[in-house]
Short mmCIF file of C-alpha atoms in Angstrom, two decimals:
data_model
loop_
_atom_site.label_atom_id
_atom_site.label_comp_id
_atom_site.label_asym_id
_atom_site.label_seq_id
_atom_site.Cartn_x
_atom_site.Cartn_y
_atom_site.Cartn_z
CA UNK Z 2 -58.49 -78.93 -42.58
CA UNK Z 3 -59.86 -76.77 -39.82
CA UNK Z 4 -57.59 -74.12 -38.29
CA UNK Z 5 -57.51 -76.11 -35.07
CA UNK Z 6 -56.36 -79.31 -36.75
CA UNK Z 7 -53.87 -77.32 -38.77
CA UNK Z 8 -52.45 -75.73 -35.62
CA UNK Z 9 -52.02 -79.12 -34.00
CA UNK Z 10 -50.14 -80.59 -36.96
CA UNK Z 11 -48.13 -77.40 -37.15
CA UNK Z 12 -47.07 -77.66 -33.50
CA UNK Z 13 -46.21 -81.34 -33.98
CA UNK Z 14 -44.12 -80.49 -37.05
CA UNK Z 15 -42.33 -77.61 -35.33
CA UNK Z 16 -41.38 -79.53 -32.23
CA UNK Z 17 -40.50 -82.88 -33.74
CA UNK Z 18 -38.28 -80.97 -36.17
CA UNK Z 19 -36.66 -78.73 -33.57
CA UNK Z 20 -35.83 -81.68 -31.32
CA UNK Z 21 -33.95 -83.55 -34.00
CA UNK Z 22 -32.60 -80.92 -36.41
CA UNK Z 23 -29.18 -80.42 -34.81
CA UNK Z 24 -28.55 -84.16 -34.53
CA UNK Z 25 -29.93 -84.80 -37.99
CA UNK Z 26 -27.51 -82.22 -39.36
CA UNK Z 27 -24.62 -84.07 -37.69
CA UNK Z 28 -25.95 -87.36 -39.07
CA UNK Z 29 -26.35 -85.96 -42.60
CA UNK Z 30 -22.91 -84.33 -42.68
CA UNK Z 31 -21.08 -87.36 -41.29
CA UNK Z 32 -23.16 -89.57 -43.57
CA UNK Z 33 -21.71 -87.92 -46.68
CA UNK Z 34 -18.24 -89.51 -46.44
CA UNK Z 35 -19.72 -92.73 -45.04
CA UNK Z 36 -21.56 -93.38 -48.31
CA UNK Z 37 -18.13 -93.80 -49.91
CA UNK Z 38 -16.51 -95.39 -46.91
CA UNK Z 39 -15.16 -98.40 -48.82
CA UNK Z 40 -13.51 -96.17 -51.40
CA UNK Z 41 -12.21 -93.68 -48.82
CA UNK Z 42 -11.05 -96.57 -46.64
CA UNK Z 43 -9.08 -98.07 -49.54
CA UNK Z 44 -7.66 -94.68 -50.37
CA UNK Z 45 -6.59 -93.90 -46.79
CA UNK Z 46 -5.42 -97.45 -46.15
CA UNK Z 47 -1.72 -98.16 -45.89
CA UNK Z 48 -2.33 -101.75 -46.92
CA UNK Z 49 0.01 -103.39 -49.42
CA UNK Z 50 -1.62 -104.23 -52.76
CA UNK Z 51 -2.84 -107.75 -53.56
CA UNK Z 52 -0.48 -109.92 -55.55
CA UNK Z 53 -1.54 -110.46 -59.17
CA UNK Z 54 -3.27 -113.82 -59.08
CA UNK Z 55 -5.84 -115.51 -61.28
CA UNK Z 56 -9.29 -115.23 -59.75
CA UNK Z 57 -9.60 -118.98 -59.33
CA UNK Z 58 -6.04 -119.47 -58.14
CA UNK Z 59 -5.77 -121.71 -55.08
CA UNK Z 60 -5.91 -119.98 -51.71
CA UNK Z 61 -3.57 -120.50 -48.79
CA UNK Z 62 -4.83 -122.82 -46.06
CA UNK Z 63 -6.42 -120.99 -43.15
CA UNK Z 64 -4.39 -123.00 -40.65
CA UNK Z 65 -1.20 -121.68 -42.25
CA UNK Z 66 -2.46 -118.12 -41.81
CA UNK Z 67 -3.53 -118.64 -38.19
CA UNK Z 68 -0.08 -120.12 -37.51
CA UNK Z 69 1.57 -117.02 -39.01
CA UNK Z 70 -0.67 -114.80 -36.89
CA UNK Z 71 0.20 -116.71 -33.70
CA UNK Z 72 3.87 -116.53 -34.56
CA UNK Z 73 3.69 -112.80 -35.04
CA UNK Z 74 1.88 -112.25 -31.75
CA UNK Z 75 2.96 -115.07 -29.43
CA UNK Z 76 0.81 -115.32 -26.33
CA UNK Z 77 -2.14 -113.61 -27.95
CA UNK Z 78 -5.43 -115.23 -28.86
CA UNK Z 79 -7.21 -115.36 -32.19
CA UNK Z 80 -10.71 -113.94 -31.91
CA UNK Z 81 -12.03 -114.44 -35.44
CA UNK Z 82 -11.25 -115.36 -39.03
CA UNK Z 83 -12.97 -113.64 -41.93
CA UNK Z 84 -12.63 -114.94 -45.50
CA UNK Z 85 -13.77 -112.24 -47.88
CA UNK Z 86 -15.63 -113.36 -50.99
CA UNK Z 87 -15.38 -109.91 -52.54
CA UNK Z 88 -11.63 -109.38 -52.39
CA UNK Z 89 -8.85 -111.96 -52.06
CA UNK Z 90 -8.27 -111.20 -48.42
CA UNK Z 91 -8.40 -113.05 -45.14
CA UNK Z 92 -8.66 -111.04 -41.93
CA UNK Z 93 -7.53 -112.62 -38.68
CA UNK Z 94 -8.70 -110.86 -35.53
CA UNK Z 95 -6.47 -111.07 -32.47
CA UNK Z 96 -6.44 -109.76 -28.91
CA UNK Z 97 -4.15 -109.91 -25.85
CA UNK Z 98 -6.63 -112.16 -23.99
CA UNK Z 99 -10.29 -113.08 -23.88
CA UNK Z 100 -10.75 -111.22 -20.60
CA UNK Z 101 -9.50 -107.97 -22.07
CA UNK Z 102 -11.23 -108.46 -25.42
CA UNK Z 103 -14.61 -109.31 -23.92
CA UNK Z 104 -14.37 -106.34 -21.58
CA UNK Z 105 -13.40 -104.02 -24.42
CA UNK Z 106 -13.46 -105.22 -28.04
CA UNK Z 107 -11.42 -102.08 -28.80
CA UNK Z 108 -8.34 -103.96 -27.56
CA UNK Z 109 -8.66 -106.30 -30.55
CA UNK Z 110 -6.56 -105.87 -33.67
CA UNK Z 111 -6.37 -107.60 -37.03
CA UNK Z 112 -3.96 -108.93 -39.64
CA UNK Z 113 -4.86 -108.70 -43.31
CA UNK Z 114 -3.53 -111.52 -45.49
CA UNK Z 115 -3.42 -111.97 -49.24
CA UNK Z 116 -5.63 -115.03 -49.68
CA UNK Z 117 -3.54 -116.31 -52.62
CA UNK Z 118 0.00 -115.76 -51.38
CA UNK Z 119 -0.48 -115.71 -47.61
CA UNK Z 120 1.54 -112.49 -47.35
CA UNK Z 121 0.65 -110.08 -44.55
CA UNK Z 122 -0.70 -107.01 -46.34
CA UNK Z 123 -1.50 -104.96 -43.31
CA UNK Z 124 -1.13 -105.13 -39.57
CA UNK Z 125 -4.06 -103.16 -38.20
CA UNK Z 126 -3.39 -101.90 -34.71
CA UNK Z 127 -5.96 -101.90 -31.94
CA UNK Z 128 -8.14 -98.78 -32.08
CA UNK Z 129 -7.56 -98.37 -28.34
CA UNK Z 130 -3.87 -97.72 -29.04
CA UNK Z 131 -3.62 -96.48 -32.59
CA UNK Z 132 -6.14 -93.66 -32.16
CA UNK Z 133 -9.20 -93.00 -34.21
CA UNK Z 134 -9.13 -92.60 -37.98
CA UNK Z 135 -11.20 -90.22 -40.08
CA UNK Z 136 -13.82 -92.78 -41.08
CA UNK Z 137 -14.06 -94.13 -37.56
CA UNK Z 138 -14.64 -90.58 -36.30
CA UNK Z 139 -17.40 -90.03 -38.87
CA UNK Z 140 -18.97 -93.38 -38.04
CA UNK Z 141 -19.02 -92.77 -34.29
CA UNK Z 142 -20.54 -89.32 -34.73
CA UNK Z 143 -23.08 -90.80 -37.13
CA UNK Z 144 -23.99 -93.80 -35.01
CA UNK Z 145 -23.54 -93.13 -31.29
CA UNK Z 146 -21.89 -89.74 -30.63
CA UNK Z 147 -19.18 -91.64 -28.68
CA UNK Z 148 -21.79 -92.64 -26.11
CA UNK Z 149 -22.10 -96.35 -26.90
CA UNK Z 150 -25.51 -97.95 -26.50
CA UNK Z 151 -26.96 -94.79 -24.93
CA UNK Z 152 -25.89 -92.88 -28.01
CA UNK Z 153 -27.40 -95.52 -30.30
CA UNK Z 154 -30.74 -95.31 -28.55
CA UNK Z 155 -30.67 -91.53 -28.34
CA UNK Z 156 -29.99 -91.15 -32.07
CA UNK Z 157 -32.65 -93.80 -32.71
CA UNK Z 158 -35.17 -91.58 -30.91
CA UNK Z 159 -33.93 -88.60 -32.94
CA UNK Z 160 -34.52 -90.66 -36.08
CA UNK Z 161 -38.08 -91.41 -35.00
CA UNK Z 162 -38.61 -87.73 -34.29
CA UNK Z 163 -37.36 -86.99 -37.81
CA UNK Z 164 -39.83 -89.48 -39.31
CA UNK Z 165 -42.67 -87.87 -37.33
CA UNK Z 166 -41.56 -84.43 -38.54
CA UNK Z 167 -41.63 -85.74 -42.08
CA UNK Z 168 -45.11 -87.22 -41.77
CA UNK Z 169 -46.49 -84.03 -40.20
CA UNK Z 170 -44.69 -82.06 -42.89
CA UNK Z 171 -46.49 -84.07 -45.56
CA UNK Z 172 -49.84 -83.41 -43.86
CA UNK Z 173 -49.08 -79.69 -43.78
CA UNK Z 174 -47.95 -79.70 -47.41
CA UNK Z 175 -51.53 -79.84 -48.73
CA UNK Z 176 -52.93 -76.65 -47.15
CA UNK Z 177 -49.81 -74.72 -48.16
CA UNK Z 178 -49.99 -75.87 -51.77
CA UNK Z 179 -53.73 -75.53 -52.40
CA UNK Z 180 -53.41 -72.72 -54.91
CA UNK Z 181 -49.84 -73.26 -56.06
CA UNK Z 182 -48.71 -75.32 -58.99
CA UNK Z 183 -46.28 -78.05 -57.98
CA UNK Z 184 -42.75 -76.80 -57.70
CA UNK Z 185 -43.56 -73.10 -57.59
CA UNK Z 186 -40.84 -71.05 -55.91
CA UNK Z 187 -41.95 -67.48 -55.32
CA UNK Z 188 -38.81 -65.42 -55.67
CA UNK Z 189 -38.26 -61.70 -55.41
CA UNK Z 190 -37.09 -59.27 -52.79
CA UNK Z 191 -40.34 -59.02 -50.86
CA UNK Z 192 -40.94 -62.70 -51.16
CA UNK Z 193 -37.81 -63.87 -49.43
CA UNK Z 194 -39.71 -65.73 -46.75
CA UNK Z 195 -41.91 -67.38 -49.33
CA UNK Z 196 -38.91 -68.55 -51.30
CA UNK Z 197 -37.54 -70.29 -48.19
CA UNK Z 198 -40.95 -71.87 -47.56
CA UNK Z 199 -41.36 -73.00 -51.16
CA UNK Z 200 -37.85 -74.44 -51.23
CA UNK Z 201 -38.52 -76.27 -47.94
CA UNK Z 202 -41.80 -77.68 -49.25
CA UNK Z 203 -40.40 -78.71 -52.61
CA UNK Z 204 -37.22 -80.38 -51.37
CA UNK Z 205 -39.16 -82.03 -48.55
CA UNK Z 206 -41.91 -83.46 -50.70
CA UNK Z 207 -39.77 -84.77 -53.57
CA UNK Z 208 -37.53 -86.68 -51.17
CA UNK Z 209 -40.21 -87.72 -48.68
CA UNK Z 210 -40.08 -91.42 -49.53
CA UNK Z 211 -36.28 -91.60 -49.52
CA UNK Z 212 -36.04 -89.69 -46.23
CA UNK Z 213 -38.68 -91.98 -44.73
CA UNK Z 214 -36.88 -95.13 -45.86
CA UNK Z 215 -33.41 -93.98 -44.79
CA UNK Z 216 -34.80 -92.56 -41.52
CA UNK Z 217 -36.59 -95.76 -40.54
CA UNK Z 218 -33.77 -98.07 -41.62
CA UNK Z 219 -31.41 -95.81 -39.66
CA UNK Z 220 -33.53 -96.29 -36.55
CA UNK Z 221 -33.47 -100.04 -37.23
CA UNK Z 222 -29.66 -99.97 -37.40
CA UNK Z 223 -29.42 -98.06 -34.13
CA UNK Z 224 -31.27 -100.97 -32.53
CA UNK Z 225 -28.83 -103.58 -33.85
CA UNK Z 226 -26.81 -103.87 -30.62
CA UNK Z 227 -29.82 -104.46 -28.34
CA UNK Z 228 -31.46 -106.73 -30.94
CA UNK Z 229 -28.37 -108.93 -31.24
CA UNK Z 230 -28.02 -108.99 -27.46
CA UNK Z 231 -31.66 -110.02 -27.13
CA UNK Z 232 -31.16 -112.83 -29.63
CA UNK Z 233 -27.99 -114.05 -27.93
CA UNK Z 234 -29.69 -114.04 -24.57
CA UNK Z 235 -32.79 -115.87 -25.77
CA UNK Z 236 -32.30 -118.10 -28.83
CA UNK Z 237 -28.55 -118.70 -28.60
CA UNK Z 238 -28.62 -119.37 -24.86
CA UNK Z 239 -31.48 -121.83 -25.35
CA UNK Z 240 -29.43 -123.64 -27.97
CA UNK Z 241 -26.41 -123.81 -25.64
CA UNK Z 242 -28.31 -125.56 -22.84
CA UNK Z 243 -26.85 -129.03 -23.59
CA UNK Z 244 -23.33 -127.64 -23.10
CA UNK Z 245 -24.10 -125.69 -19.94
CA UNK Z 246 -21.73 -126.43 -17.09
CA UNK Z 247 -19.04 -127.89 -19.32
CA UNK Z 248 -15.59 -126.38 -19.01
CA UNK Z 249 -14.72 -123.83 -21.68
CA UNK Z 250 -12.60 -125.13 -24.55
CA UNK Z 251 -8.89 -124.86 -23.76
CA UNK Z 252 -6.44 -123.93 -26.51
CA UNK Z 253 -5.00 -127.45 -26.59
CA UNK Z 254 -8.45 -128.95 -27.27
CA UNK Z 255 -9.29 -126.44 -29.96
CA UNK Z 256 -9.67 -128.08 -33.35
CA UNK Z 257 -8.47 -126.16 -36.37
CA UNK Z 258 -10.38 -123.27 -37.89
CA UNK Z 259 -9.86 -124.79 -41.30
CA UNK Z 260 -11.71 -127.96 -40.25
CA UNK Z 261 -14.49 -125.85 -38.74
CA UNK Z 262 -14.93 -124.01 -42.05
CA UNK Z 263 -15.11 -127.31 -43.94
CA UNK Z 264 -17.64 -128.79 -41.50
CA UNK Z 265 -19.85 -125.71 -41.62
CA UNK Z 266 -19.65 -125.49 -45.41
CA UNK Z 267 -20.69 -129.14 -45.73
CA UNK Z 268 -23.74 -128.44 -43.56
CA UNK Z 269 -24.94 -125.57 -45.76
CA UNK Z 270 -23.78 -126.36 -49.32
CA UNK Z 271 -26.06 -123.73 -50.88
CA UNK Z 272 -24.63 -120.98 -48.69
CA UNK Z 273 -21.14 -119.53 -48.33
CA UNK Z 274 -19.35 -119.69 -44.96
CA UNK Z 275 -17.46 -116.43 -44.55
CA UNK Z 276 -16.31 -116.14 -40.97
CA UNK Z 277 -15.63 -117.88 -37.70
CA UNK Z 278 -15.82 -116.35 -34.25
CA UNK Z 279 -13.56 -118.35 -31.94
CA UNK Z 280 -14.86 -120.02 -28.77
CA UNK Z 281 -14.62 -117.66 -25.81
CA UNK Z 282 -15.70 -114.50 -27.57
CA UNK Z 283 -18.62 -112.56 -26.18
CA UNK Z 284 -19.89 -112.56 -29.77
CA UNK Z 285 -19.95 -116.34 -29.83
CA UNK Z 286 -20.14 -119.23 -27.38
CA UNK Z 287 -17.57 -120.80 -25.00
CA UNK Z 288 -17.81 -124.20 -26.73
CA UNK Z 289 -18.16 -123.53 -30.45
CA UNK Z 290 -16.77 -121.93 -33.48
CA UNK Z 291 -19.57 -119.51 -34.22
CA UNK Z 292 -19.63 -119.50 -38.02
CA UNK Z 293 -21.45 -117.00 -40.21
CA UNK Z 294 -22.74 -118.02 -43.62
CA UNK Z 295 -24.54 -116.01 -46.25
CA UNK Z 296 -26.58 -116.68 -49.38
CA UNK Z 297 -24.96 -116.75 -52.79
CA UNK Z 298 -27.50 -114.57 -54.64
CA UNK Z 299 -27.17 -110.78 -54.41
CA UNK Z 300 -30.10 -110.30 -52.05
CA UNK Z 301 -29.62 -113.44 -49.94
CA UNK Z 302 -25.94 -112.47 -49.77
CA UNK Z 303 -27.09 -109.90 -47.22
CA UNK Z 304 -28.86 -112.48 -45.08
CA UNK Z 305 -26.53 -114.18 -42.63
CA UNK Z 306 -27.17 -117.49 -40.90
CA UNK Z 307 -24.98 -118.74 -38.06
CA UNK Z 308 -23.74 -122.30 -37.72
CA UNK Z 309 -22.41 -123.70 -34.46
CA UNK Z 310 -19.44 -126.05 -34.84
CA UNK Z 311 -18.37 -127.88 -31.70
CA UNK Z 312 -14.82 -126.67 -31.11
CA UNK Z 313 -13.73 -129.98 -29.53
CA UNK Z 314 -15.26 -132.50 -31.93
CA UNK Z 315 -15.53 -130.43 -35.09
CA UNK Z 316 -19.13 -131.58 -35.58
CA UNK Z 317 -21.85 -129.17 -36.60
CA UNK Z 318 -24.12 -128.67 -33.59
CA UNK Z 319 -26.76 -126.46 -35.18
CA UNK Z 320 -27.69 -124.25 -38.09
CA UNK Z 321 -29.33 -121.40 -36.24
CA UNK Z 322 -32.55 -119.90 -37.58
CA UNK Z 323 -32.47 -116.12 -37.46
CA UNK Z 324 -35.46 -114.39 -35.89
CA UNK Z 325 -37.56 -112.02 -37.98
CA UNK Z 326 -36.24 -108.89 -36.26
CA UNK Z 327 -32.66 -109.66 -37.23
CA UNK Z 328 -33.74 -110.49 -40.80
CA UNK Z 329 -35.49 -107.09 -40.91
CA UNK Z 330 -32.30 -105.48 -39.64
CA UNK Z 331 -30.25 -107.20 -42.34
CA UNK Z 332 -32.60 -106.08 -45.10
CA UNK Z 333 -32.66 -102.55 -43.71
CA UNK Z 334 -28.88 -102.20 -43.99
CA UNK Z 335 -28.46 -101.82 -47.75
CA UNK Z 336 -31.48 -99.53 -47.89
CA UNK Z 337 -29.76 -97.28 -45.36
CA UNK Z 338 -26.22 -97.45 -46.76
CA UNK Z 339 -27.10 -97.18 -50.46
CA UNK Z 340 -24.28 -99.60 -51.23
CA UNK Z 341 -26.23 -102.02 -53.39
CA UNK Z 342 -26.42 -100.34 -56.79
CA UNK Z 343 -22.94 -99.38 -57.87
CA UNK Z 344 -21.27 -95.98 -57.84
CA UNK Z 345 -24.22 -94.10 -59.44
CA UNK Z 346 -26.44 -95.15 -56.54
CA UNK Z 347 -23.82 -93.92 -54.06
CA UNK Z 348 -23.66 -90.59 -55.88
CA UNK Z 349 -27.47 -90.36 -55.73
CA UNK Z 350 -27.27 -91.11 -52.01
CA UNK Z 351 -24.85 -88.22 -51.51
CA UNK Z 352 -27.10 -85.87 -53.50
CA UNK Z 353 -30.18 -86.97 -51.55
CA UNK Z 354 -28.25 -86.40 -48.36
CA UNK Z 355 -27.42 -82.87 -49.52
CA UNK Z 356 -31.08 -82.18 -50.35
CA UNK Z 357 -31.99 -83.43 -46.86
CA UNK Z 358 -29.55 -80.86 -45.45
CA UNK Z 359 -31.42 -78.23 -47.52
CA UNK Z 360 -34.72 -79.36 -45.97
CA UNK Z 361 -33.24 -79.09 -42.47
CA UNK Z 362 -31.59 -75.71 -43.01
CA UNK Z 363 -34.60 -74.11 -44.73
CA UNK Z 364 -36.79 -75.44 -41.91
CA UNK Z 365 -34.49 -73.83 -39.35
CA UNK Z 366 -34.48 -70.53 -41.28
CA UNK Z 367 -38.30 -70.54 -41.40
CA UNK Z 368 -38.49 -71.15 -37.68
CA UNK Z 369 -36.04 -68.35 -36.84
CA UNK Z 370 -37.88 -65.91 -39.10
CA UNK Z 371 -41.26 -66.84 -37.68
CA UNK Z 372 -39.91 -66.38 -34.18
CA UNK Z 373 -38.43 -62.97 -34.83
CA UNK Z 374 -41.66 -61.84 -36.52
CA UNK Z 375 -43.70 -63.13 -33.59
CA UNK Z 376 -41.49 -61.21 -31.22
CA UNK Z 377 -41.99 -58.03 -33.23
CA UNK Z 378 -45.76 -58.39 -33.33
CA UNK Z 379 -46.32 -60.04 -29.94
CA UNK Z 380 -49.20 -58.71 -27.88
CA UNK Z 381 -50.91 -57.02 -30.79
CA UNK Z 382 -52.69 -60.04 -32.20
CA UNK Z 383 -55.05 -62.62 -30.87
CA UNK Z 384 -53.61 -66.12 -30.41
CA UNK Z 385 -56.46 -67.62 -32.41
CA UNK Z 386 -55.32 -65.83 -35.54
CA UNK Z 387 -51.72 -66.82 -34.85
CA UNK Z 388 -50.32 -64.19 -37.20
CA UNK Z 389 -51.31 -61.07 -39.05
CA UNK Z 390 -54.09 -61.51 -41.65
CA UNK Z 391 -51.73 -60.71 -44.48
CA UNK Z 392 -49.30 -63.30 -43.34
CA UNK Z 393 -48.46 -65.03 -46.55
CA UNK Z 394 -46.73 -67.84 -44.72
CA UNK Z 395 -50.11 -69.08 -43.55
CA UNK Z 396 -51.45 -71.98 -45.56
CA UNK Z 397 -53.66 -71.14 -48.47
CA UNK Z 398 -57.32 -71.99 -48.11
CA UNK Z 399 -57.48 -71.75 -44.36
CA UNK Z 400 -59.72 -69.01 -43.02
CA UNK Z 401 -57.58 -66.27 -41.56
CA UNK Z 402 -59.85 -65.46 -38.66
CA UNK Z 403 -61.95 -67.55 -36.36
CA UNK Z 404 -64.96 -65.44 -37.39
CA UNK Z 405 -64.46 -66.42 -40.99
CA UNK Z 406 -64.28 -70.05 -40.03
CA UNK Z 407 -67.50 -70.06 -38.06
CA UNK Z 408 -69.51 -67.84 -40.38
CA UNK D 3 -72.78 -70.71 -45.68
CA UNK D 4 -69.07 -70.92 -46.22
CA UNK D 5 -67.99 -70.17 -49.74
CA UNK D 6 -65.32 -72.48 -51.12
CA UNK D 7 -61.94 -71.02 -50.25
CA UNK D 8 -60.87 -71.34 -53.84
CA UNK D 9 -63.62 -68.95 -54.86
CA UNK D 10 -62.50 -66.56 -52.14
CA UNK D 11 -59.12 -66.73 -53.74
CA UNK D 12 -60.63 -66.38 -57.17
CA UNK D 13 -58.67 -69.30 -58.58
CA UNK D 14 -59.48 -72.94 -58.98
CA UNK D 15 -57.66 -75.30 -56.66
CA UNK D 16 -54.83 -77.19 -58.29
CA UNK D 17 -54.38 -80.87 -57.71
CA UNK D 18 -51.67 -81.19 -55.10
CA UNK D 19 -50.70 -84.79 -55.02
CA UNK D 20 -50.05 -86.15 -58.56
CA UNK D 21 -46.42 -84.98 -58.66
CA UNK D 22 -45.43 -86.00 -55.13
CA UNK D 23 -47.12 -89.39 -55.54
CA UNK D 24 -45.44 -90.01 -58.90
CA UNK D 25 -42.03 -89.09 -57.50
CA UNK D 26 -42.68 -91.21 -54.42
CA UNK D 27 -43.58 -94.24 -56.55
CA UNK D 28 -40.51 -93.70 -58.71
CA UNK D 29 -38.37 -93.62 -55.56
CA UNK D 30 -39.90 -96.86 -54.27
CA UNK D 31 -39.38 -98.48 -57.67
CA UNK D 32 -35.78 -97.23 -57.85
CA UNK D 33 -34.91 -98.44 -54.35
CA UNK D 34 -36.40 -101.88 -54.94
CA UNK D 35 -35.28 -102.48 -58.52
CA UNK D 36 -31.62 -102.15 -57.55
CA UNK D 37 -32.11 -104.21 -54.38
CA UNK D 38 -34.01 -107.07 -56.04
CA UNK D 39 -32.57 -106.86 -59.54
CA UNK D 40 -28.95 -106.15 -58.57
CA UNK D 41 -27.60 -105.98 -62.12
CA UNK D 42 -28.08 -105.03 -65.73
CA UNK D 43 -31.22 -103.22 -66.76
CA UNK D 44 -32.61 -103.15 -63.19
CA UNK D 45 -29.68 -101.11 -61.98
CA UNK D 46 -29.99 -98.67 -64.86
CA UNK D 47 -33.74 -98.33 -64.26
CA UNK D 48 -33.05 -97.73 -60.60
CA UNK D 49 -30.59 -94.91 -61.34
CA UNK D 50 -33.03 -93.30 -63.78
CA UNK D 51 -36.02 -93.57 -61.43
CA UNK D 52 -34.08 -92.24 -58.45
CA UNK D 53 -32.70 -89.33 -60.47
CA UNK D 54 -36.22 -88.07 -61.17
CA UNK D 55 -36.82 -86.26 -57.86
CA UNK D 56 -33.49 -84.47 -58.28
CA UNK D 57 -34.13 -83.56 -61.92
CA UNK D 58 -37.60 -82.23 -61.06
CA UNK D 59 -36.15 -80.13 -58.24
CA UNK D 60 -33.46 -78.69 -60.47
CA UNK D 61 -36.01 -77.87 -63.20
CA UNK D 62 -38.21 -76.06 -60.66
CA UNK D 63 -35.22 -74.07 -59.40
CA UNK D 64 -34.16 -73.10 -62.91
CA UNK D 65 -37.71 -72.02 -63.78
CA UNK D 66 -37.99 -69.92 -60.63
CA UNK D 67 -34.59 -68.35 -61.21
CA UNK D 68 -35.27 -67.53 -64.88
CA UNK D 69 -38.71 -66.12 -64.04
CA UNK D 70 -37.35 -63.80 -61.39
CA UNK D 71 -34.47 -62.63 -63.59
CA UNK D 72 -36.71 -62.11 -66.66
CA UNK D 73 -38.94 -59.87 -64.59
CA UNK D 74 -35.91 -57.75 -63.89
CA UNK D 75 -35.85 -58.10 -60.18
CA UNK D 76 -38.49 -58.21 -57.52
CA UNK D 77 -42.02 -58.77 -58.64
#
């Protein structure tokens, strides 16, 4: 690597890192509790426990549960029904009206039912009224900095900057390590700077692949809102053309959610129907129950396929093919969350996250030190040399002076 | 003519990439074996493979720490 090429990669590494470091630190720190968000959520939850029931005990009819929900909140609308296949719970989403819910989904709230007994286990208030919980706070800081789509896109760009910093860091790793055995950390009082550098290089290189994967899948996740919007505007709208101009389904015409689940399940016997978005939602269509189904195997269980059930007739209108970009998004989720390999994998995720924080902090320390040294020695050295000839932070193997390089 | 920089330094260059590439491959294997295998031996292999980068880091830190303390301070 010539000094010129090295300088260019070095500048790229410095700036792509500086741009994103602060935000990456926020993302890493808020990501720590999010790895265990299910466990923390259960722990913080004020939900009543499930009744002791045999695993294959019969479940309560969905129509009974929707009736209970309507009774509890007369005048409100049901926005969605979610039947969990992991825990014996059914969640029924509600909102004051479609107008308010579609304008701000934060006005929605949910009831958690025991699937076996039909008892209400928890009445989850609307986030707009009940304030923000700890996990919600962490999630918003992690995902959009309370700035909605703008925040998503901004953090997505920060993620890309992080990936660029990592790639340039890998390129710079070679010249720095030319004469060092892998994993060397030069300690000692005079070698303080070198210890920071060695620690930065070591922690960066051992985790490069993980940081790349989690960085890129994180960027993918930040794009989920625009990607879903794009799909709804293109594919879903195209599918809704035959219904265009029809009046929206009125509550009296609405067939039961239970029947919609049965119809959808019959259409995709090899998949599991898990939820229904009611007609009128901005996340669905005005004329259908928008049903989500997923595969039954562990991996296909992460791939969701929607089914449109006509809310007036109860007939399945379409099993919607998902475009490649949403499939990619679905596959990228577990790889970002680390929630697919039991508790040990989650612990590893936390440790990796901590090592990433070490990479960020040591990088910052190196930059501050280099800056203060530059300030001390500014004006005395030529720019081509970039630092004093004894500067041990320069990569090994590169000629120290331009004269040496051209000799 | 430019002498090889390693001879300027008086030491042979060490191979840089075997360790990072091995750890990178182990990470890829660990990430995929849990995702595609999902249970049993594949999960255990995933945990072991993914632990390697951390174990290697810890070993390097311990070696550096014991070397600096055995020298009785700054070298």
